Amino acid sequence: MINMNRTSPNILITGTPGVGKSLMSRILSEKTGLAWIDVSKFAIEKECLEEYDEVYQCPILDEDKLLDEMETLMCEGGKIVDYHGADFFPERWFDIVFVLRTDNTILYDRLRDRGYTGKKLEDNIDCEIFQTILEEARLAYREEIVHELTSNNLNQITENVNRICQWIEMWKIDNQE
């Protein structure tokens, strides 16, 4: 727990690109009123990017600057943080961590449809196959707050959102003064 005076929890939703983090985060934010922080967009807005990675065709994140920019927001509570990395965020920021997982054939099609090719496509599929993000989360956070959720289709995303909403209600009851 990061601040016992918070009235709402902080949630990390992570996983390989293409597993449905942004869709689930948006739906969850709409249902709960918690603020959704899409870390990739936030990093652009707050100029937390370094040079461009030609191999992966994306800018490189300045993690220290990003964490400085997010610190005050996270202390307020009530945040849904959506990002494909998990291990550099401070453990104290989150009350619960959800790692979304998707079947590799479904993920392959989603990433290909996004224009991923070559090494970027292969590495992201490998990341999912080898449960890289799940392992990162398990190493970075207390075991009891890390949960794996299957995210192959809209029905599963809806079920996951409903489960998380129930968890939020219990968190609020458990953390009342």
Coordinates of N, CA, C and O in Angstrom, one line a residue:
M1 N 0.8 -1.2 0.0 CA 0.0 0.0 0.0 C 0.9 1.2 0.0 O 1.9 1.3 0.7
I2 N 0.5 2.2 -0.8 CA 1.3 3.4 -0.8 C 0.9 4.6 0.0 O 1.7 5.3 0.5
N3 N -0.4 4.7 0.2 CA -0.9 5.9 1.0 C -2.2 5.5 1.5 O -3.2 5.4 0.8
M4 N -2.3 5.3 2.8 CA -3.5 4.8 3.4 C -4.6 5.8 3.4 O -5.8 5.5 3.6
N5 N -4.3 7.0 3.0 CA -5.4 8.1 2.9 C -6.1 8.0 1.5 O -7.0 8.8 1.3
R6 N -5.6 7.2 0.6 CA -6.2 7.2 -0.7 C -7.6 6.6 -0.6 O -7.9 5.7 0.2
T7 N -8.5 7.1 -1.4 CA -9.9 6.6 -1.4 C -10.1 5.6 -2.5 O -11.2 5.0 -2.6
S8 N -9.2 5.5 -3.4 CA -9.3 4.5 -4.5 C -7.9 3.9 -4.8 O -6.9 4.5 -4.6
P9 N -8.0 2.6 -5.3 CA -6.7 1.9 -5.5 C -6.0 2.3 -6.8 O -6.6 3.0 -7.7
N10 N -4.7 2.0 -6.9 CA -4.0 2.1 -8.1 C -3.8 0.7 -8.7 O -3.5 -0.2 -8.0
I11 N -4.0 0.6 -10.0 CA -4.0 -0.7 -10.7 C -3.1 -0.6 -11.9 O -3.1 0.4 -12.6
L12 N -2.2 -1.6 -12.0 CA -1.4 -1.7 -13.2 C -1.9 -2.8 -14.1 O -2.2 -3.9 -13.7
I13 N -2.1 -2.4 -15.4 CA -2.6 -3.4 -16.4 C -1.4 -3.5 -17.4 O -1.1 -2.5 -18.0
T14 N -0.8 -4.7 -17.5 CA 0.4 -4.8 -18.3 C 0.2 -6.1 -19.1 O -0.7 -6.9 -19.0
G15 N 1.2 -6.2 -20.1 CA 1.2 -7.4 -20.9 C 1.9 -7.0 -22.2 O 2.1 -5.9 -22.5
T16 N 2.1 -8.0 -23.0 CA 2.7 -7.8 -24.4 C 1.9 -6.9 -25.2 O 0.6 -6.9 -25.1
P17 N 2.4 -6.1 -26.1 CA 1.6 -5.3 -27.0 C 0.6 -6.2 -27.7 O 0.9 -7.3 -28.1
G18 N -0.6 -5.7 -27.8 CA -1.7 -6.4 -28.6 C -2.6 -7.3 -27.7 O -3.5 -7.9 -28.3
V19 N -2.3 -7.4 -26.4 CA -3.2 -8.3 -25.6 C -4.5 -7.7 -25.1 O -5.3 -8.3 -24.6
G20 N -4.7 -6.4 -25.4 CA -5.9 -5.7 -25.0 C -5.9 -4.8 -23.8 O -6.9 -4.5 -23.2
K21 N -4.7 -4.4 -23.5 CA -4.5 -3.5 -22.3 C -5.3 -2.2 -22.4 O -6.0 -1.8 -21.5
S22 N -5.2 -1.5 -23.5 CA -5.8 -0.2 -23.7 C -7.3 -0.3 -23.7 O -8.0 0.4 -23.1
L23 N -7.8 -1.3 -24.5 CA -9.3 -1.5 -24.5 C -9.8 -1.8 -23.1 O -10.8 -1.2 -22.7
M24 N -9.2 -2.7 -22.4 CA -9.6 -3.1 -21.1 C -9.5 -1.9 -20.1 O -10.4 -1.6 -19.3
S25 N -8.4 -1.1 -20.2 CA -8.2 0.0 -19.3 C -9.3 1.1 -19.6 O -9.8 1.7 -18.7
R26 N -9.6 1.3 -20.9 CA -10.6 2.3 -21.2 C -12.0 1.9 -20.7 O -12.6 2.7 -20.0
I27 N -12.4 0.7 -20.9 CA -13.7 0.2 -20.4 C -13.7 0.3 -18.9 O -14.7 0.7 -18.3
L28 N -12.6 -0.1 -18.2 CA -12.5 -0.1 -16.8 C -12.6 1.3 -16.2 O -13.3 1.6 -15.3
S29 N -11.9 2.2 -16.9 CA -12.0 3.6 -16.5 C -13.4 4.2 -16.6 O -13.9 4.9 -15.7
E30 N -14.1 3.9 -17.7 CA -15.4 4.3 -17.9 C -16.4 3.8 -16.9 O -17.3 4.5 -16.4
K31 N -16.2 2.5 -16.5 CA -17.1 1.9 -15.5 C -16.9 2.3 -14.1 O -17.8 2.3 -13.3
T32 N -15.6 2.7 -13.8 CA -15.3 2.9 -12.4 C -15.0 4.4 -12.1 O -15.0 4.8 -10.9
G33 N -14.7 5.2 -13.1 CA -14.3 6.6 -12.9 C -12.9 6.8 -12.5 O -12.4 7.9 -12.2
L34 N -12.1 5.7 -12.4 CA -10.7 5.8 -12.1 C -10.0 6.4 -13.4 O -10.5 6.2 -14.5
A35 N -9.0 7.2 -13.1 CA -8.3 7.8 -14.2 C -7.3 6.8 -14.9 O -6.5 6.1 -14.3
W36 N -7.4 6.8 -16.2 CA -6.6 5.9 -17.0 C -5.4 6.6 -17.5 O -5.5 7.7 -18.2
I37 N -4.2 6.1 -17.2 CA -2.9 6.6 -17.7 C -2.4 5.7 -18.7 O -1.9 4.6 -18.4
D38 N -2.5 6.0 -20.0 CA -1.8 5.3 -21.1 C -0.4 5.8 -21.1 O -0.1 6.9 -21.5
V39 N 0.5 5.0 -20.5 CA 1.9 5.4 -20.3 C 2.6 5.9 -21.6 O 3.3 6.8 -21.6
S40 N 2.3 5.2 -22.7 CA 2.9 5.6 -24.0 C 2.5 7.0 -24.4 O 3.4 7.8 -24.8
K41 N 1.2 7.3 -24.3 CA 0.8 8.7 -24.6 C 1.2 9.7 -23.6 O 1.6 10.8 -23.9
F42 N 1.2 9.3 -22.3 CA 1.7 10.2 -21.2 C 3.1 10.5 -21.4 O 3.5 11.7 -21.3
A43 N 3.9 9.6 -21.8 CA 5.4 9.8 -22.1 C 5.6 10.8 -23.2 O 6.5 11.6 -23.1
I44 N 4.8 10.7 -24.2 CA 4.9 11.7 -25.3 C 4.5 13.1 -24.8 O 5.2 14.1 -25.0
E45 N 3.3 13.2 -24.1 CA 2.8 14.5 -23.6 C 3.9 15.1 -22.7 O 4.0 16.4 -22.7
K46 N 4.5 14.3 -21.8 CA 5.4 14.9 -20.8 C 6.9 14.9 -21.3 O 7.8 15.1 -20.5
E47 N 7.1 14.6 -22.6 CA 8.4 14.5 -23.2 C 9.4 13.7 -22.4 O 10.5 14.1 -22.1
C48 N 9.0 12.4 -22.2 CA 9.8 11.4 -21.5 C 10.4 10.4 -22.4 O 10.5 9.2 -22.1
L49 N 10.8 10.9 -23.6 CA 11.3 10.0 -24.6 C 12.7 10.4 -25.0 O 13.0 11.6 -25.0
E50 N 13.5 9.4 -25.3 CA 14.9 9.6 -25.7 C 15.0 9.4 -27.2 O 14.1 9.7 -27.9
E51 N 16.1 8.8 -27.7 CA 16.3 8.6 -29.1 C 15.3 7.6 -29.6 O 14.6 6.9 -28.9
Y52 N 15.4 7.4 -30.9 CA 14.5 6.5 -31.7 C 15.2 5.2 -31.9 O 16.3 5.2 -32.3
D53 N 14.5 4.1 -31.7 CA 15.0 2.8 -31.9 C 14.6 2.3 -33.3 O 13.4 2.1 -33.6
E54 N 15.6 2.3 -34.2 CA 15.3 2.0 -35.6 C 14.8 0.5 -35.8 O 14.0 0.2 -36.6
V55 N 15.3 -0.4 -35.0 CA 15.0 -1.8 -35.1 C 13.5 -2.0 -34.7 O 12.8 -2.7 -35.5
Y56 N 13.1 -1.4 -33.6 CA 11.7 -1.6 -33.1 C 10.8 -0.5 -33.6 O 9.6 -0.6 -33.3
Q57 N 11.3 0.4 -34.3 CA 10.5 1.5 -34.9 C 9.7 2.3 -33.8 O 8.5 2.4 -34.0
C58 N 10.3 2.6 -32.7 CA 9.7 3.4 -31.7 C 10.7 4.2 -30.8 O 11.9 3.8 -30.8
P59 N 10.2 5.2 -30.2 CA 11.1 6.0 -29.3 C 11.5 5.2 -28.0 O 10.7 4.3 -27.6
I60 N 12.6 5.5 -27.4 CA 13.0 4.8 -26.2 C 12.6 5.7 -25.0 O 12.8 6.9 -25.0
L61 N 12.0 5.0 -24.1 CA 11.4 5.7 -22.9 C 12.5 6.1 -21.9 O 13.4 5.4 -21.6
D62 N 12.4 7.4 -21.4 CA 13.3 7.9 -20.3 C 12.5 7.5 -19.0 O 11.6 8.3 -18.6
E63 N 12.8 6.3 -18.5 CA 12.1 5.8 -17.3 C 12.2 6.7 -16.1 O 11.2 6.9 -15.4
D64 N 13.3 7.3 -15.8 CA 13.5 8.1 -14.6 C 12.6 9.4 -14.8 O 11.9 9.7 -13.8
K65 N 12.6 10.0 -15.9 CA 11.8 11.2 -16.1 C 10.3 10.8 -16.0 O 9.5 11.6 -15.4
L66 N 9.9 9.7 -16.6 CA 8.5 9.3 -16.6 C 8.1 9.1 -15.1 O 7.0 9.5 -14.7
L67 N 8.9 8.4 -14.3 CA 8.5 8.1 -12.9 C 8.4 9.4 -12.1 O 7.5 9.5 -11.3
D68 N 9.3 10.4 -12.4 CA 9.2 11.7 -11.7 C 7.9 12.3 -12.1 O 7.2 12.9 -11.2
E69 N 7.5 12.3 -13.3 CA 6.2 12.9 -13.8 C 5.0 12.2 -13.2 O 4.0 12.9 -13.0
M70 N 5.1 10.9 -13.0 CA 3.9 10.2 -12.5 C 3.8 10.2 -11.0 O 2.7 9.9 -10.5
E71 N 4.8 10.4 -10.2 CA 4.9 10.3 -8.8 C 3.7 10.9 -8.1 O 2.9 10.2 -7.3
T72 N 3.4 12.2 -8.3 CA 2.3 12.9 -7.6 C 1.0 12.3 -8.0 O 0.1 12.1 -7.1
L73 N 0.8 11.9 -9.2 CA -0.5 11.3 -9.7 C -0.7 10.0 -9.0 O -1.9 9.7 -8.5
M74 N 0.3 9.2 -8.9 CA 0.2 7.9 -8.3 C -0.1 8.0 -6.8 O -0.9 7.2 -6.2
C75 N 0.4 9.0 -6.1 CA 0.2 9.2 -4.7 C -1.3 9.6 -4.4 O -1.8 9.3 -3.3
E76 N -1.9 10.2 -5.4 CA -3.4 10.5 -5.2 C -4.2 9.3 -5.2 O -5.3 9.3 -4.6
G77 N -3.8 8.2 -5.9 CA -4.7 7.0 -6.0 C -5.7 7.1 -7.1 O -5.8 8.2 -7.7
G78 N -6.4 6.1 -7.3 CA -7.5 6.1 -8.3 C -7.0 6.0 -9.7 O -7.6 6.5 -10.6
K79 N -5.8 5.4 -10.0 CA -5.2 5.4 -11.3 C -5.2 4.0 -11.9 O -4.9 3.0 -11.2
I80 N -5.4 3.9 -13.2 CA -5.3 2.7 -13.9 C -4.1 2.9 -14.9 O -4.1 3.8 -15.7
V81 N -3.0 2.3 -14.6 CA -1.8 2.5 -15.4 C -1.7 1.3 -16.5 O -1.7 0.2 -16.1
D82 N -1.6 1.7 -17.7 CA -1.6 0.8 -18.8 C -0.2 0.9 -19.6 O 0.1 1.9 -20.1
Y83 N 0.6 -0.2 -19.5 CA 1.9 -0.2 -20.2 C 2.4 -1.6 -20.4 O 2.0 -2.5 -19.6
H84 N 3.2 -1.8 -21.4 CA 3.7 -3.1 -21.8 C 4.9 -3.5 -20.9 O 5.4 -4.6 -21.1
G85 N 5.4 -2.7 -20.1 CA 6.5 -3.0 -19.2 C 5.9 -2.9 -17.7 O 5.0 -2.2 -17.5
A86 N 6.6 -3.7 -16.8 CA 6.0 -3.7 -15.5 C 7.1 -3.5 -14.4 O 6.9 -2.9 -13.4
D87 N 8.4 -3.8 -14.8 CA 9.4 -4.0 -13.7 C 10.0 -2.7 -13.3 O 10.7 -2.7 -12.3
F88 N 9.8 -1.6 -13.9 CA 10.5 -0.3 -13.5 C 9.6 0.6 -12.6 O 10.1 1.5 -12.0
F89 N 8.3 0.3 -12.6 CA 7.4 1.1 -11.7 C 7.7 0.7 -10.2 O 7.8 -0.5 -9.9
P90 N 7.6 1.6 -9.3 CA 7.8 1.3 -7.9 C 6.7 0.4 -7.4 O 5.5 0.6 -7.7
E91 N 7.0 -0.6 -6.6 CA 6.0 -1.5 -6.1 C 5.0 -0.8 -5.3 O 3.8 -1.1 -5.3
R92 N 5.4 0.2 -4.5 CA 4.5 0.9 -3.6 C 3.4 1.7 -4.3 O 2.4 2.1 -3.7
W93 N 3.5 1.9 -5.6 CA 2.5 2.6 -6.4 C 1.2 1.7 -6.6 O 0.1 2.3 -6.7
F94 N 1.3 0.4 -6.6 CA 0.2 -0.4 -7.0 C -0.4 -1.3 -5.9 O 0.3 -1.9 -5.1
D95 N -1.7 -1.4 -5.9 CA -2.4 -2.2 -5.0 C -2.7 -3.6 -5.6 O -2.8 -4.6 -4.9
I96 N -2.7 -3.6 -6.9 CA -2.9 -4.9 -7.7 C -2.3 -4.7 -9.1 O -2.3 -3.6 -9.6
V97 N -1.8 -5.8 -9.6 CA -1.2 -5.9 -11.0 C -1.9 -7.0 -11.8 O -2.0 -8.1 -11.3
F98 N -2.4 -6.6 -13.0 CA -3.0 -7.6 -13.9 C -2.2 -7.7 -15.1 O -1.9 -6.7 -15.8
V99 N -1.8 -8.9 -15.4 CA -1.0 -9.2 -16.6 C -1.9 -9.9 -17.6 O -2.4 -11.0 -17.3
L100 N -2.2 -9.3 -18.7 CA -3.1 -9.8 -19.7 C -2.3 -10.8 -20.6 O -1.1 -10.5 -21.0
R101 N -2.9 -11.9 -20.9 CA -2.3 -12.9 -21.8 C -3.2 -13.2 -22.9 O -4.4 -13.3 -22.7
T102 N -2.7 -13.5 -24.1 CA -3.5 -13.8 -25.2 C -2.8 -15.0 -26.0 O -1.6 -15.1 -26.1
D103 N -3.7 -15.8 -26.5 CA -3.2 -17.0 -27.3 C -2.3 -16.4 -28.5 O -2.6 -15.4 -29.1
N104 N -1.2 -17.1 -28.7 CA -0.2 -16.6 -29.7 C -0.7 -16.4 -31.1 O -0.3 -15.5 -31.8
T105 N -1.6 -17.3 -31.5 CA -2.1 -17.1 -32.9 C -3.0 -15.9 -33.0 O -2.9 -15.2 -34.0
I106 N -3.8 -15.6 -32.0 CA -4.6 -14.4 -32.0 C -3.7 -13.2 -31.9 O -3.9 -12.2 -32.6
L107 N -2.7 -13.2 -31.0 CA -1.8 -12.1 -30.8 C -1.1 -11.8 -32.1 O -0.9 -10.7 -32.5
Y108 N -0.6 -12.9 -32.8 CA 0.1 -12.7 -34.1 C -0.7 -11.9 -35.0 O -0.2 -11.0 -35.7
D109 N -2.0 -12.3 -35.2 CA -2.9 -11.6 -36.1 C -3.1 -10.2 -35.7 O -3.1 -9.3 -36.6
R110 N -3.3 -9.9 -34.4 CA -3.5 -8.5 -34.0 C -2.2 -7.7 -34.2 O -2.4 -6.5 -34.7
L111 N -1.1 -8.2 -34.0 CA 0.2 -7.4 -34.2 C 0.4 -7.2 -35.7 O 0.8 -6.1 -36.1
R112 N 0.2 -8.2 -36.5 CA 0.4 -8.1 -37.9 C -0.6 -7.0 -38.5 O -0.2 -6.2 -39.3
D113 N -1.8 -7.0 -37.9 CA -2.8 -6.0 -38.4 C -2.4 -4.6 -38.0 O -2.8 -3.6 -38.6
R114 N -1.6 -4.5 -36.9 CA -1.1 -3.2 -36.5 C 0.1 -2.8 -37.3 O 0.7 -1.7 -37.1
G115 N 0.6 -3.6 -38.2 CA 1.7 -3.3 -39.0 C 3.1 -3.8 -38.4 O 4.1 -3.4 -38.9
Y116 N 3.1 -4.6 -37.4 CA 4.3 -5.2 -36.9 C 4.8 -6.2 -37.9 O 4.1 -7.0 -38.4
T117 N 6.2 -6.1 -38.1 CA 6.8 -7.1 -39.0 C 8.2 -7.4 -38.5 O 8.7 -6.8 -37.5
G118 N 8.8 -8.4 -39.1 CA 10.2 -8.7 -38.8 C 10.5 -9.0 -37.3 O 9.7 -9.6 -36.6
K119 N 11.6 -8.4 -36.9 CA 12.1 -8.6 -35.5 C 11.1 -8.1 -34.5 O 10.9 -8.8 -33.5
K120 N 10.4 -7.0 -34.7 CA 9.5 -6.5 -33.8 C 8.3 -7.5 -33.6 O 7.9 -7.7 -32.4
L121 N 7.8 -8.0 -34.6 CA 6.7 -9.0 -34.6 C 7.2 -10.3 -33.8 O 6.6 -10.8 -32.9
E122 N 8.3 -10.8 -34.3 CA 8.9 -12.0 -33.7 C 9.2 -11.9 -32.2 O 8.8 -12.8 -31.4
D123 N 9.8 -10.8 -31.8 CA 10.2 -10.6 -30.4 C 9.0 -10.4 -29.5 O 8.9 -10.9 -28.4
N124 N 7.9 -9.8 -30.0 CA 6.7 -9.7 -29.2 C 6.0 -11.0 -29.1 O 5.5 -11.3 -28.0
I125 N 6.0 -11.8 -30.1 CA 5.4 -13.1 -30.0 C 6.2 -14.0 -29.0 O 5.7 -14.7 -28.1
D126 N 7.5 -13.9 -29.1 CA 8.4 -14.6 -28.2 C 8.2 -14.2 -26.8 O 8.1 -15.0 -25.8
C127 N 8.0 -12.9 -26.6 CA 7.7 -12.3 -25.3 C 6.5 -13.0 -24.6 O 6.5 -13.3 -23.5
E128 N 5.5 -13.2 -25.5 CA 4.2 -13.8 -25.0 C 4.4 -15.3 -24.7 O 4.0 -15.8 -23.7
I129 N 5.1 -15.9 -25.6 CA 5.3 -17.4 -25.5 C 6.1 -17.7 -24.2 O 5.8 -18.6 -23.5
F130 N 7.1 -16.9 -23.9 CA 8.0 -17.1 -22.8 C 7.5 -16.4 -21.5 O 8.2 -16.4 -20.5
Q131 N 6.3 -15.8 -21.6 CA 5.6 -15.2 -20.4 C 6.5 -14.1 -19.8 O 6.6 -13.9 -18.6
T132 N 7.3 -13.4 -20.6 CA 8.2 -12.4 -20.2 C 7.6 -11.3 -19.2 O 8.2 -11.1 -18.2
I133 N 6.5 -10.8 -19.6 CA 5.9 -9.7 -18.8 C 5.4 -10.3 -17.5 O 5.5 -9.7 -16.5
L134 N 4.8 -11.4 -17.6 CA 4.3 -12.1 -16.4 C 5.4 -12.3 -15.4 O 5.3 -12.1 -14.2
E135 N 6.5 -12.8 -15.9 CA 7.7 -13.1 -15.0 C 8.3 -11.8 -14.4 O 8.6 -11.7 -13.3
E136 N 8.3 -10.7 -15.3 CA 8.8 -9.4 -14.8 C 7.9 -9.0 -13.6 O 8.4 -8.5 -12.6
A137 N 6.6 -9.1 -13.8 CA 5.7 -8.6 -12.8 C 5.8 -9.5 -11.5 O 5.8 -8.9 -10.4
R138 N 6.0 -10.8 -11.7 CA 6.1 -11.6 -10.5 C 7.4 -11.3 -9.7 O 7.5 -11.5 -8.5
L139 N 8.5 -10.9 -10.4 CA 9.7 -10.5 -9.8 C 9.7 -9.1 -9.2 O 10.4 -8.9 -8.2
A140 N 8.9 -8.3 -9.8 CA 8.9 -6.8 -9.3 C 7.9 -6.5 -8.2 O 8.1 -5.6 -7.5
Y141 N 6.9 -7.4 -8.1 CA 5.8 -7.1 -7.1 C 5.5 -8.3 -6.2 O 5.8 -9.4 -6.6
R142 N 4.9 -8.0 -5.1 CA 4.5 -9.1 -4.2 C 3.6 -10.1 -4.9 O 2.7 -9.7 -5.7
E143 N 3.9 -11.4 -4.7 CA 3.1 -12.5 -5.4 C 1.6 -12.3 -5.3 O 0.9 -12.5 -6.2
E144 N 1.1 -11.9 -4.1 CA -0.3 -11.9 -3.9 C -1.0 -10.7 -4.7 O -2.2 -10.7 -4.7
I145 N -0.3 -9.8 -5.2 CA -1.0 -8.7 -6.0 C -0.9 -8.9 -7.5 O -1.5 -8.2 -8.2
V146 N -0.2 -9.9 -7.9 CA 0.0 -10.2 -9.4 C -1.0 -11.2 -9.8 O -1.0 -12.3 -9.3
H147 N -1.8 -10.9 -10.8 CA -2.8 -11.8 -11.3 C -2.8 -11.9 -12.8 O -2.7 -10.8 -13.5
E148 N -2.8 -13.1 -13.4 CA -2.8 -13.3 -14.8 C -4.3 -13.4 -15.3 O -5.1 -14.1 -14.7
L149 N -4.6 -12.7 -16.4 CA -5.9 -12.7 -17.0 C -5.8 -13.1 -18.4 O -5.0 -12.5 -19.2
T150 N -6.7 -14.0 -18.9 CA -6.7 -14.3 -20.3 C -7.6 -13.2 -21.0 O -8.6 -12.8 -20.6
S151 N -7.0 -12.8 -22.2 CA -7.7 -11.7 -22.9 C -7.7 -12.0 -24.4 O -7.1 -11.3 -25.2
N152 N -8.4 -13.1 -24.8 CA -8.5 -13.5 -26.2 C -9.6 -12.8 -27.0 O -9.5 -12.7 -28.2
N153 N -10.7 -12.4 -26.3 CA -11.8 -11.9 -27.0 C -12.6 -10.9 -26.1 O -12.3 -10.7 -24.9
L154 N -13.6 -10.2 -26.7 CA -14.3 -9.2 -26.0 C -15.1 -9.8 -24.7 O -15.2 -9.1 -23.7
N155 N -15.6 -11.0 -24.8 CA -16.2 -11.6 -23.7 C -15.3 -11.8 -22.5 O -15.7 -11.5 -21.4
Q156 N -14.1 -12.2 -22.8 CA -13.1 -12.3 -21.7 C -12.7 -11.0 -21.1 O -12.6 -10.8 -19.9
I157 N -12.6 -10.0 -22.0 CA -12.2 -8.6 -21.5 C -13.4 -8.1 -20.6 O -13.1 -7.6 -19.5
T158 N -14.6 -8.3 -21.0 CA -15.8 -7.9 -20.2 C -15.8 -8.6 -18.9 O -16.0 -8.0 -17.8
E159 N -15.5 -10.0 -18.9 CA -15.5 -10.7 -17.6 C -14.4 -10.2 -16.7 O -14.5 -10.0 -15.5
N160 N -13.2 -9.9 -17.3 CA -12.1 -9.4 -16.5 C -12.4 -8.0 -15.9 O -12.1 -7.8 -14.7
V161 N -13.1 -7.1 -16.7 CA -13.5 -5.8 -16.2 C -14.4 -6.0 -15.0 O -14.3 -5.4 -13.9
N162 N -15.4 -6.9 -15.1 CA -16.3 -7.1 -14.0 C -15.7 -7.7 -12.8 O -16.0 -7.2 -11.7
R163 N -14.7 -8.6 -12.9 CA -13.9 -9.1 -11.8 C -13.1 -8.0 -11.1 O -13.1 -7.9 -9.9
I164 N -12.5 -7.1 -11.9 CA -11.7 -6.0 -11.4 C -12.6 -5.0 -10.6 O -12.3 -4.5 -9.6
C165 N -13.8 -4.8 -11.2 CA -14.8 -3.9 -10.5 C -15.2 -4.4 -9.1 O -15.3 -3.7 -8.2
Q166 N -15.4 -5.7 -9.1 CA -15.7 -6.4 -7.8 C -14.5 -6.2 -6.8 O -14.7 -5.9 -5.6
W167 N -13.3 -6.4 -7.3 CA -12.1 -6.2 -6.5 C -12.0 -4.8 -6.0 O -11.7 -4.6 -4.8
I168 N -12.3 -3.8 -6.8 CA -12.2 -2.4 -6.4 C -13.2 -2.2 -5.3 O -12.9 -1.5 -4.3
E169 N -14.4 -2.7 -5.4 CA -15.4 -2.5 -4.3 C -14.9 -3.1 -3.0 O -15.1 -2.5 -2.0
M170 N -14.3 -4.3 -3.1 CA -13.8 -4.9 -1.9 C -12.6 -4.1 -1.3 O -12.5 -3.9 -0.1
W171 N -11.8 -3.5 -2.2 CA -10.7 -2.7 -1.8 C -11.2 -1.5 -1.0 O -10.7 -1.1 0.1
K172 N -12.2 -0.9 -1.5 CA -12.8 0.3 -0.9 C -13.4 0.0 0.5 O -13.2 0.7 1.5
I173 N -14.0 -1.2 0.6 CA -14.6 -1.6 1.9 C -13.4 -1.9 2.9 O -13.4 -1.4 4.0
D174 N -12.4 -2.6 2.4 CA -11.3 -2.9 3.3 C -10.4 -1.7 3.7 O -9.7 -1.8 4.7
N175 N -10.5 -0.6 2.9 CA -9.6 0.5 3.2 C -10.4 1.7 3.7 O -9.9 2.9 3.7
Q176 N -11.6 1.5 4.1 CA -12.4 2.6 4.8 C -11.8 3.0 6.1 O -11.3 2.1 6.8
E177 N -11.8 4.2 6.4 CA -11.3 4.6 7.8 C -12.3 4.3 8.8 O -13.5 4.3 8.7

